[in-house]
Short mmCIF file of C-alpha atoms in Angstrom, two decimals:
data_model
loop_
_atom_site.label_atom_id
_atom_site.label_comp_id
_atom_site.label_asym_id
_atom_site.label_seq_id
_atom_site.Cartn_x
_atom_site.Cartn_y
_atom_site.Cartn_z
CA MET A 9 142.78 107.86 84.89
CA ASN A 10 140.81 110.52 82.99
CA ALA A 11 142.12 114.07 82.72
CA TYR A 12 139.66 115.53 85.25
CA LEU A 13 140.56 113.00 87.92
CA LYS A 14 144.26 113.46 87.21
CA PHE A 15 143.80 117.22 87.60
CA ALA A 16 141.90 116.69 90.87
CA THR A 17 144.68 114.47 92.20
CA LEU A 18 147.29 117.07 91.33
CA CYS A 19 145.19 119.80 92.96
CA ARG A 20 144.68 117.75 96.11
CA GLN A 21 148.44 117.08 96.39
CA ALA A 22 149.14 120.81 96.14
CA ALA A 23 146.46 121.52 98.72
CA GLU A 24 147.78 118.91 101.17
CA ARG A 25 151.20 120.56 101.04
CA GLU A 26 149.64 124.04 101.30
CA MET A 27 151.29 124.94 97.98
CA LEU A 28 148.05 125.64 96.06
CA LYS A 29 147.79 129.29 95.08
CA LYS A 30 144.64 129.13 92.95
CA ALA A 31 142.67 126.99 90.52
CA VAL A 32 140.75 128.94 87.87
CA PHE A 33 137.81 127.22 86.12
CA THR A 34 136.62 128.80 82.85
CA ALA A 35 134.61 127.90 79.73
CA PRO A 36 131.71 126.38 81.71
CA VAL A 37 129.44 123.74 80.20
CA ASP A 38 126.43 125.16 82.08
CA SER A 39 125.39 128.51 80.57
CA THR A 40 124.15 129.78 83.95
CA VAL A 41 127.69 129.59 85.32
CA VAL A 42 130.29 132.30 84.63
CA ARG A 43 133.40 130.80 86.23
CA ALA A 44 134.76 129.27 89.41
CA THR A 45 137.90 129.61 91.49
CA GLY A 46 139.54 127.36 94.04
CA THR A 47 141.74 128.52 96.94
CA LEU A 48 142.88 127.22 100.31
CA ARG A 49 140.94 128.33 103.37
CA ARG A 50 141.15 127.40 107.01
CA VAL A 51 137.70 126.29 108.14
CA GLY A 52 137.04 124.94 111.62
CA GLY A 53 140.76 124.68 112.18
CA GLU A 54 141.31 122.54 109.05
CA VAL A 55 142.76 123.50 105.68
CA LYS A 56 140.23 122.94 102.91
CA MET A 57 139.89 123.63 99.21
CA GLN A 58 137.22 126.30 98.87
CA ILE A 59 135.48 126.34 95.49
CA GLU A 60 133.65 129.58 94.74
CA SER A 61 131.28 129.40 91.77
CA PHE A 62 129.93 132.56 90.15
CA TYR A 63 126.61 132.65 88.29
CA GLN A 64 125.00 134.83 85.61
CA ASP A 65 122.44 136.19 88.09
CA GLY A 66 125.26 137.69 90.17
CA LYS A 67 125.12 135.10 92.94
CA ALA A 68 128.05 133.05 94.21
CA ARG A 69 128.19 129.71 95.98
CA HIS A 70 130.94 128.29 98.19
CA GLU A 71 131.81 124.67 98.75
CA ASN A 72 134.59 123.60 101.14
CA LEU A 73 136.28 120.34 100.15
CA PRO A 74 138.54 118.32 102.45
CA CYS A 75 142.11 117.74 101.26
CA ASN A 76 141.65 113.98 100.96
CA GLU A 77 140.30 111.40 98.51
CA THR A 78 136.71 112.41 99.19
CA GLY A 79 137.49 116.02 98.34
CA GLU A 80 139.46 114.90 95.31
CA ALA A 81 136.48 112.95 93.93
CA ARG A 82 134.16 115.91 94.41
CA LEU A 83 136.68 118.26 92.79
CA ALA A 84 136.80 115.99 89.71
CA GLU A 85 133.00 116.25 89.46
CA ILE A 86 133.15 120.04 89.64
CA ALA A 87 135.99 120.20 87.10
CA ALA A 88 133.94 118.18 84.61
CA GLY A 89 131.66 121.20 84.27
CA PHE A 90 134.41 123.30 82.67
CA ALA A 91 136.40 123.08 79.45
CA ARG A 92 139.49 124.89 80.71
CA ILE A 93 141.19 124.94 84.14
CA ASN A 94 144.45 126.56 85.20
CA LEU A 95 146.20 125.25 88.31
CA LEU A 96 148.63 127.71 89.94
CA THR A 97 151.01 126.57 92.70
CA THR A 98 154.14 127.90 94.42
CA VAL A 99 156.34 125.51 92.40
CA GLY A 100 154.76 125.71 88.96
CA ASP A 101 151.53 125.61 86.97
CA ALA A 102 149.44 123.16 84.97
CA GLU A 103 146.56 123.56 82.53
CA LEU A 104 143.66 121.31 81.61
CA ARG A 105 142.08 122.07 78.25
CA GLN A 106 140.61 120.47 75.15
CA SER A 107 142.65 120.32 71.95
CA LYS A 108 141.30 121.19 68.52
CA LYS A 109 140.86 117.45 67.91
CA GLY A 110 138.68 117.16 70.99
CA GLU A 111 141.28 115.44 73.13
CA TRP A 112 141.68 116.44 76.78
CA LEU A 113 145.18 117.60 77.65
CA LEU A 114 146.71 118.21 81.07
CA LEU A 115 149.73 120.31 80.23
CA GLY A 116 152.64 120.51 82.69
CA ALA A 117 151.15 117.88 84.98
CA ASP A 118 154.10 115.50 85.24
CA LYS A 119 156.62 118.25 85.83
CA LEU A 120 154.39 119.85 88.47
CA ALA A 121 153.83 116.50 90.21
CA ARG A 122 157.61 116.02 90.57
CA ARG A 123 158.06 119.52 91.96
CA LEU A 124 155.28 119.02 94.46
CA GLN A 125 156.97 115.86 95.68
CA SER A 126 160.24 117.74 96.14
CA GLY A 127 158.60 120.40 98.26
CA GLY A 128 158.75 124.17 98.10
CA ALA A 129 157.29 127.37 99.45
CA THR A 130 153.86 127.26 101.05
CA VAL A 131 151.06 129.80 100.77
CA GLU A 132 149.56 131.78 103.61
CA VAL A 133 146.20 130.16 104.24
CA GLY A 134 143.45 132.60 105.08
CA GLY A 135 140.58 131.67 107.34
CA ASN A 136 136.82 131.69 107.20
CA ASP A 137 136.83 131.42 110.99
CA LYS A 138 136.49 134.87 112.46
CA ALA A 139 139.01 135.46 115.18
CA LYS A 140 137.19 136.02 118.44
CA LYS A 141 138.74 138.53 120.82
CA ARG A 142 137.50 136.80 123.91
CA ILE A 143 138.37 137.74 127.46
CA LEU A 144 139.14 134.10 128.26
CA SER A 145 141.49 132.05 126.10
CA GLY A 146 140.75 128.57 127.49
CA ASP A 147 144.18 128.30 129.10
CA GLU A 148 143.05 129.74 132.45
CA PRO A 149 143.73 127.38 135.41
CA PHE A 150 140.15 127.57 136.68
CA LEU A 151 138.81 126.36 133.30
CA LYS A 152 141.12 123.35 133.47
CA LEU A 153 140.10 122.49 137.04
CA LEU A 154 136.41 122.80 136.14
CA GLY A 155 136.84 120.50 133.12
CA VAL A 156 136.08 123.14 130.50
CA SER A 157 139.49 122.81 128.84
CA ASP A 158 142.28 120.24 128.84
CA GLU A 159 145.80 120.62 130.25
CA ASN A 160 146.91 122.28 127.02
CA GLY A 161 144.18 124.91 127.22
CA ARG A 162 142.04 123.42 124.47
CA VAL A 163 138.34 123.79 125.22
CA HIS A 164 136.57 120.42 125.16
CA ASP A 165 134.06 120.16 122.33
CA LYS A 166 131.17 119.47 124.70
CA LYS A 167 132.09 122.50 126.78
CA GLY A 168 132.26 124.87 123.82
CA PRO A 169 128.81 126.39 124.44
CA LYS A 170 129.58 126.92 128.15
CA PHE A 171 132.91 128.56 127.28
CA ARG A 172 131.24 130.94 124.82
CA GLN A 173 128.48 131.61 127.33
CA ILE A 174 130.74 132.73 130.17
CA ASN A 175 132.92 134.74 127.78
CA ARG A 176 129.87 136.60 126.54
CA PHE A 177 128.73 137.21 130.13
CA LEU A 178 132.13 138.73 130.88
CA GLU A 179 131.85 140.95 127.81
CA LEU A 180 128.51 142.24 129.08
CA ILE A 181 130.06 142.88 132.49
CA ARG A 182 132.86 144.78 130.77
CA ASP A 183 130.26 147.07 129.21
CA THR A 184 129.01 148.00 132.70
CA LEU A 185 132.42 148.87 134.19
CA PRO A 186 131.76 152.66 134.01
CA HIS A 187 128.90 152.09 136.47
CA LEU A 188 130.92 150.00 138.93
CA PRO A 189 133.50 151.10 141.51
CA LYS A 190 137.20 151.17 140.68
CA ASP A 191 139.83 148.93 142.27
CA LYS A 192 137.61 147.24 144.88
CA ILE A 193 134.29 145.45 144.43
CA ARG A 194 131.76 143.25 146.25
CA ILE A 195 129.97 140.68 144.03
CA CYS A 196 127.22 138.12 144.69
CA ASP A 197 126.40 135.22 142.38
CA LEU A 198 123.00 133.96 143.49
CA CYS A 199 121.79 130.45 142.57
CA CYS A 200 125.35 129.90 141.38
CA GLY A 201 125.08 126.13 140.70
CA LYS A 202 128.37 124.64 139.47
CA SER A 203 129.75 128.19 139.46
CA TYR A 204 131.50 128.34 136.09
CA LEU A 205 130.40 131.97 136.01
CA SER A 206 131.51 132.70 139.58
CA PHE A 207 135.07 131.61 138.85
CA ALA A 208 135.13 133.46 135.53
CA VAL A 209 133.88 136.72 137.05
CA TYR A 210 136.26 136.51 140.00
CA HIS A 211 139.17 135.80 137.62
CA TYR A 212 138.17 138.73 135.42
CA PHE A 213 138.07 141.29 138.22
CA ALA A 214 140.94 139.94 140.33
CA ASN A 215 143.41 138.70 137.72
CA VAL A 216 142.57 140.62 134.55
CA LEU A 217 141.52 143.99 135.99
CA GLY A 218 143.53 143.80 139.21
CA TYR A 219 140.63 144.57 141.57
CA THR A 220 140.45 143.62 145.22
CA VAL A 221 137.45 141.30 145.11
CA SER A 222 135.08 140.00 147.75
CA MET A 223 132.67 137.55 146.12
CA THR A 224 130.13 135.05 147.41
CA GLY A 225 128.27 132.37 145.51
CA VAL A 226 125.06 131.06 147.07
CA ASP A 227 123.29 127.82 146.19
CA LEU A 228 121.07 125.18 147.82
CA LYS A 229 123.17 122.14 146.90
CA PRO A 230 125.71 121.32 149.65
CA ASP A 231 127.84 118.97 147.55
CA VAL A 232 128.21 121.54 144.77
CA VAL A 233 129.05 124.28 147.26
CA SER A 234 131.68 122.08 148.93
CA THR A 235 133.32 121.26 145.59
CA CYS A 236 133.38 124.91 144.55
CA ASN A 237 135.06 125.95 147.81
CA GLU A 238 137.71 123.27 147.27
CA VAL A 239 138.39 124.52 143.74
CA ALA A 240 138.60 128.14 144.94
CA GLU A 241 141.15 127.09 147.56
CA LYS A 242 143.25 125.18 145.01
CA LEU A 243 143.27 128.21 142.73
CA GLY A 244 144.22 130.59 145.52
CA PHE A 245 141.07 132.66 144.95
CA LYS A 246 141.11 134.02 148.49
CA GLY A 247 138.27 136.48 147.97
CA LEU A 248 135.85 133.89 146.56
CA HIS A 249 133.63 131.86 148.89
CA PHE A 250 130.53 129.71 148.45
CA LEU A 251 127.66 129.30 150.90
CA CYS A 252 124.91 126.70 151.04
CA GLY A 253 121.54 128.25 151.72
CA ASP A 254 118.32 129.81 150.48
CA VAL A 255 118.89 132.93 148.42
CA ALA A 256 115.77 134.50 149.92
CA ALA A 257 117.28 134.23 153.42
CA TYR A 258 120.83 135.22 152.51
CA GLU A 259 122.14 138.54 153.76
CA SER A 260 125.41 139.86 152.43
CA PRO A 261 127.81 141.16 155.11
CA GLU A 262 128.38 144.21 152.93
CA ARG A 263 126.32 145.73 150.15
CA PRO A 264 127.21 144.20 146.75
CA GLN A 265 127.80 146.53 143.82
CA LEU A 266 127.32 143.72 141.29
CA VAL A 267 124.72 140.94 141.48
CA ILE A 268 124.78 138.21 138.87
CA SER A 269 122.88 135.03 138.10
CA LEU A 270 123.06 132.52 135.28
CA HIS A 271 120.04 130.30 134.60
CA ALA A 272 118.29 130.47 137.97
CA CYS A 273 115.17 128.35 137.53
CA ASP A 274 111.71 129.88 137.28
CA THR A 275 110.91 132.12 140.28
CA ALA A 276 114.49 131.83 141.60
CA THR A 277 115.33 134.57 139.10
CA ASP A 278 112.75 136.79 140.82
CA LEU A 279 114.46 136.14 144.17
CA VAL A 280 117.79 137.18 142.64
CA LEU A 281 116.32 140.41 141.27
CA GLU A 282 114.56 141.17 144.57
CA LYS A 283 117.84 140.79 146.45
CA GLY A 284 119.67 143.00 143.99
CA MET A 285 117.02 145.70 144.26
CA ALA A 286 116.93 145.49 148.07
CA TRP A 287 120.71 145.93 148.20
CA GLU A 288 120.48 148.74 145.64
CA ALA A 289 123.25 147.06 143.68
CA ARG A 290 124.73 149.29 141.02
CA VAL A 291 124.50 146.58 138.34
CA ILE A 292 122.31 143.46 138.15
CA LEU A 293 122.87 140.93 135.37
CA SER A 294 120.59 137.91 135.25
CA THR A 295 119.93 135.28 132.61
CA PRO A 296 116.69 133.44 133.44
CA CYS A 297 116.21 129.74 132.88
CA CYS A 298 112.71 128.28 132.67
CA HIS A 299 109.50 130.30 132.98
CA HIS A 300 106.67 128.27 134.51
CA GLU A 301 104.76 130.44 136.97
CA LEU A 302 102.95 132.72 134.51
CA ASN A 303 102.18 129.75 132.27
CA HIS A 304 100.26 128.22 135.19
CA THR A 305 98.54 131.43 136.27
CA LEU A 306 97.86 133.25 132.98
CA CYS A 307 94.22 134.37 132.91
CA CYS A 308 93.67 136.80 130.05
CA PRO A 309 90.70 136.27 127.71
CA THR A 310 92.05 138.88 125.30
CA LEU A 311 95.13 136.70 124.69
CA SER A 312 93.27 133.39 124.52
CA PHE A 313 93.87 133.18 120.76
CA ILE A 314 97.57 132.76 121.64
CA ALA A 315 97.22 130.91 124.94
CA GLU A 316 95.14 128.11 123.43
CA HIS A 317 98.27 126.87 121.63
CA ALA A 318 100.68 125.32 124.15
CA MET A 319 103.90 126.26 122.37
CA LEU A 320 102.79 129.84 121.69
CA ARG A 321 101.46 130.15 125.24
CA GLN A 322 104.90 129.28 126.63
CA LYS A 323 106.66 131.75 124.32
CA LEU A 324 104.18 134.44 125.32
CA CYS A 325 104.72 133.73 129.02
CA ASP A 326 108.50 133.70 128.60
CA ALA A 327 108.50 137.15 127.02
CA ALA A 328 105.86 138.58 129.34
CA THR A 329 107.61 137.31 132.48
CA ASP A 330 110.91 138.92 131.54
CA ALA A 331 109.17 142.13 130.46
CA LEU A 332 107.43 142.32 133.86
CA ARG A 333 110.76 141.79 135.60
CA LEU A 334 112.34 144.62 133.66
CA LYS A 335 109.42 146.93 134.41
CA LEU A 336 109.70 146.15 138.15
CA LEU A 337 113.44 146.88 138.04
CA GLU A 338 112.66 150.16 136.30
CA ALA A 339 110.16 151.00 139.03
CA ASN A 340 112.92 150.44 141.57
CA GLY A 341 115.31 152.93 140.04
CA TYR A 342 117.12 151.08 137.25
CA HIS A 343 117.82 151.62 133.57
CA VAL A 344 116.95 148.26 131.99
CA ALA A 345 117.53 146.27 128.83
CA ALA A 346 116.94 142.78 127.48
CA LEU A 347 119.99 141.50 125.59
CA GLU A 348 120.95 138.33 123.75
CA LEU A 349 123.52 136.43 125.80
CA ILE A 350 124.62 133.87 123.22
CA ASP A 351 123.65 132.20 119.95
CA PRO A 352 120.36 130.33 120.43
CA ASP A 353 121.99 127.33 118.74
CA ASP A 354 124.08 126.96 121.92
CA THR A 355 121.13 127.36 124.27
CA PRO A 356 117.58 128.69 123.92
CA LYS A 357 117.98 130.29 127.38
CA ASN A 358 119.83 133.25 125.99
CA VAL A 359 118.07 136.38 127.28
CA MET A 360 120.11 138.62 129.55
CA LEU A 361 118.25 141.04 131.83
CA ARG A 362 120.50 144.01 132.51
CA ALA A 363 119.73 146.63 135.14
CA ILE A 364 121.96 149.63 135.86
CA ARG A 365 121.02 151.85 138.79
CA ARG A 366 119.99 155.37 137.82
CA GLU A 367 121.94 158.27 139.22
CA GLY A 368 119.69 160.43 141.37
CA GLU A 369 116.10 159.86 142.39
CA ASP A 370 113.26 160.28 139.89
CA GLU A 371 110.13 159.51 141.87
CA ALA A 372 107.83 160.38 138.98
CA ALA A 373 109.56 157.88 136.68
CA ARG A 374 109.47 155.20 139.38
CA ALA A 375 105.78 155.78 140.06
CA ARG A 376 104.96 155.65 136.36
CA ALA A 377 106.88 152.39 135.90
CA MET A 378 105.22 150.84 138.96
CA ALA A 379 101.77 151.78 137.63
CA GLU A 380 102.64 150.18 134.29
CA TYR A 381 103.92 147.07 136.05
CA ARG A 382 100.74 146.67 138.10
CA ALA A 383 98.51 147.27 135.08
CA ALA A 384 100.38 144.66 133.05
CA ARG A 385 100.16 142.08 135.87
CA ALA A 386 96.44 142.76 136.24
CA PHE A 387 95.92 142.33 132.51
CA LEU A 388 97.77 138.99 132.44
CA LEU A 389 96.37 137.56 135.69
CA GLY A 390 92.73 138.51 135.33
CA GLY A 391 92.60 141.47 137.65
CA GLU A 392 95.29 140.46 140.16
CA SER A 393 97.75 143.31 140.69
#
C-alpha cells in the first residue's frame, strides 16, 4: 500500500468514527493551487469528508466525499497532488511528508490507527444543510394519513416537493395574518383536488394558531371529495368539510375572509378569483396551473415575433394571463403581487397570485386599473375588450 492510500485509509477511518478534526494539505504539486483542507460536514443527512481547495486566483472549490472505500480512493487521488499533509484527530495526529532522500513517510500512522480502533471523543459535525424553520415538521397526523410522511414523521422522498410546497403556502398565509380576522375565520379552498393544502391550512389555523375555523373545500371529483371527508373525520377536523360541485355554482353560507387555490387548471383559476372578488374576501391566494386559453386566442401582430415560436408563445401567454388576472384583481379593490411559491426544480407551476383587499374605497384607482385591464386584453386579443 503506497503512502497516499495508507493516509486515505487512516483519514476515512477517522471520518467514519466522526473523530476527524481536520486534514491540512500543503506544498501542492500544481502551482495554481495554494492549499486544501478536509473537514467533516453533514450533507443531505450524511456525514461526508469535505475537501476545500484554494487557488491562486482567489477561488475555492468544494468536493464532498463519502466515508467509504469510494471516498477513500478519491481522497488518495487528491492527496497525491500535495507533498505534505497533516491529519488531526481527537485521539492523535499523523503526518505524510517526503524525506530528504525522497522517500514518502507517514509519521504516527500506526499509533493513530490503534487509537482510532480503541475509540475516543468525537467532533461536532457541522452541516451544509440549512435548517429550515418550517411551520410543518412532517410529524403531523394529517400528513401521515395523506401519505406525505411515514409513521415516524419522515417525509417520503417522492412527497418532498409537495411537503415544501404546502409549507411555503402556509408561510405566505402567515404573511397575510395582519389582514385577516383574529380568533375566528371562514376559509374556502376552491378546486381543492386531493386537498393536501386544505388540511394543512385548517391545521395551521385551528391547531397552530388556535382559531375557530369554518372551512370548505370544493371540487368536481366525487371520489376525491368522499375520501377527503373521511380523512377529516378521522382527524377530528370538525370545522373542515368537502363538497362535490362546480366552483362557479358554489355559494358559501357565510362570506369567506380567505380564499385559496393550488394549481386550479387553466380557466378554473379565473373562476376562483371571480368568486373571491364577488365575496370581497380579505385575502385571495392562488397558484395557477396550466395556461391554455390565451395561447389559443392570442391575436396580436405586434407580438408575432414572439408568438411564432411555440415555446416562447406559451411563456408569453403564461405571464400575460397572470398579469391580466392581477390587473383585474386590482380593479376590484385589491393590492396585488406575483410571488414565487417554491423552487422551480420542484415544479414549474410556482407563481403565487396574492391579493389583499384595500382598506377604503378608491374609485379612481379602480377605474384606472380597469381601463388598463381592458386595454391590455384588447391589445392581446386583437381588439376584443
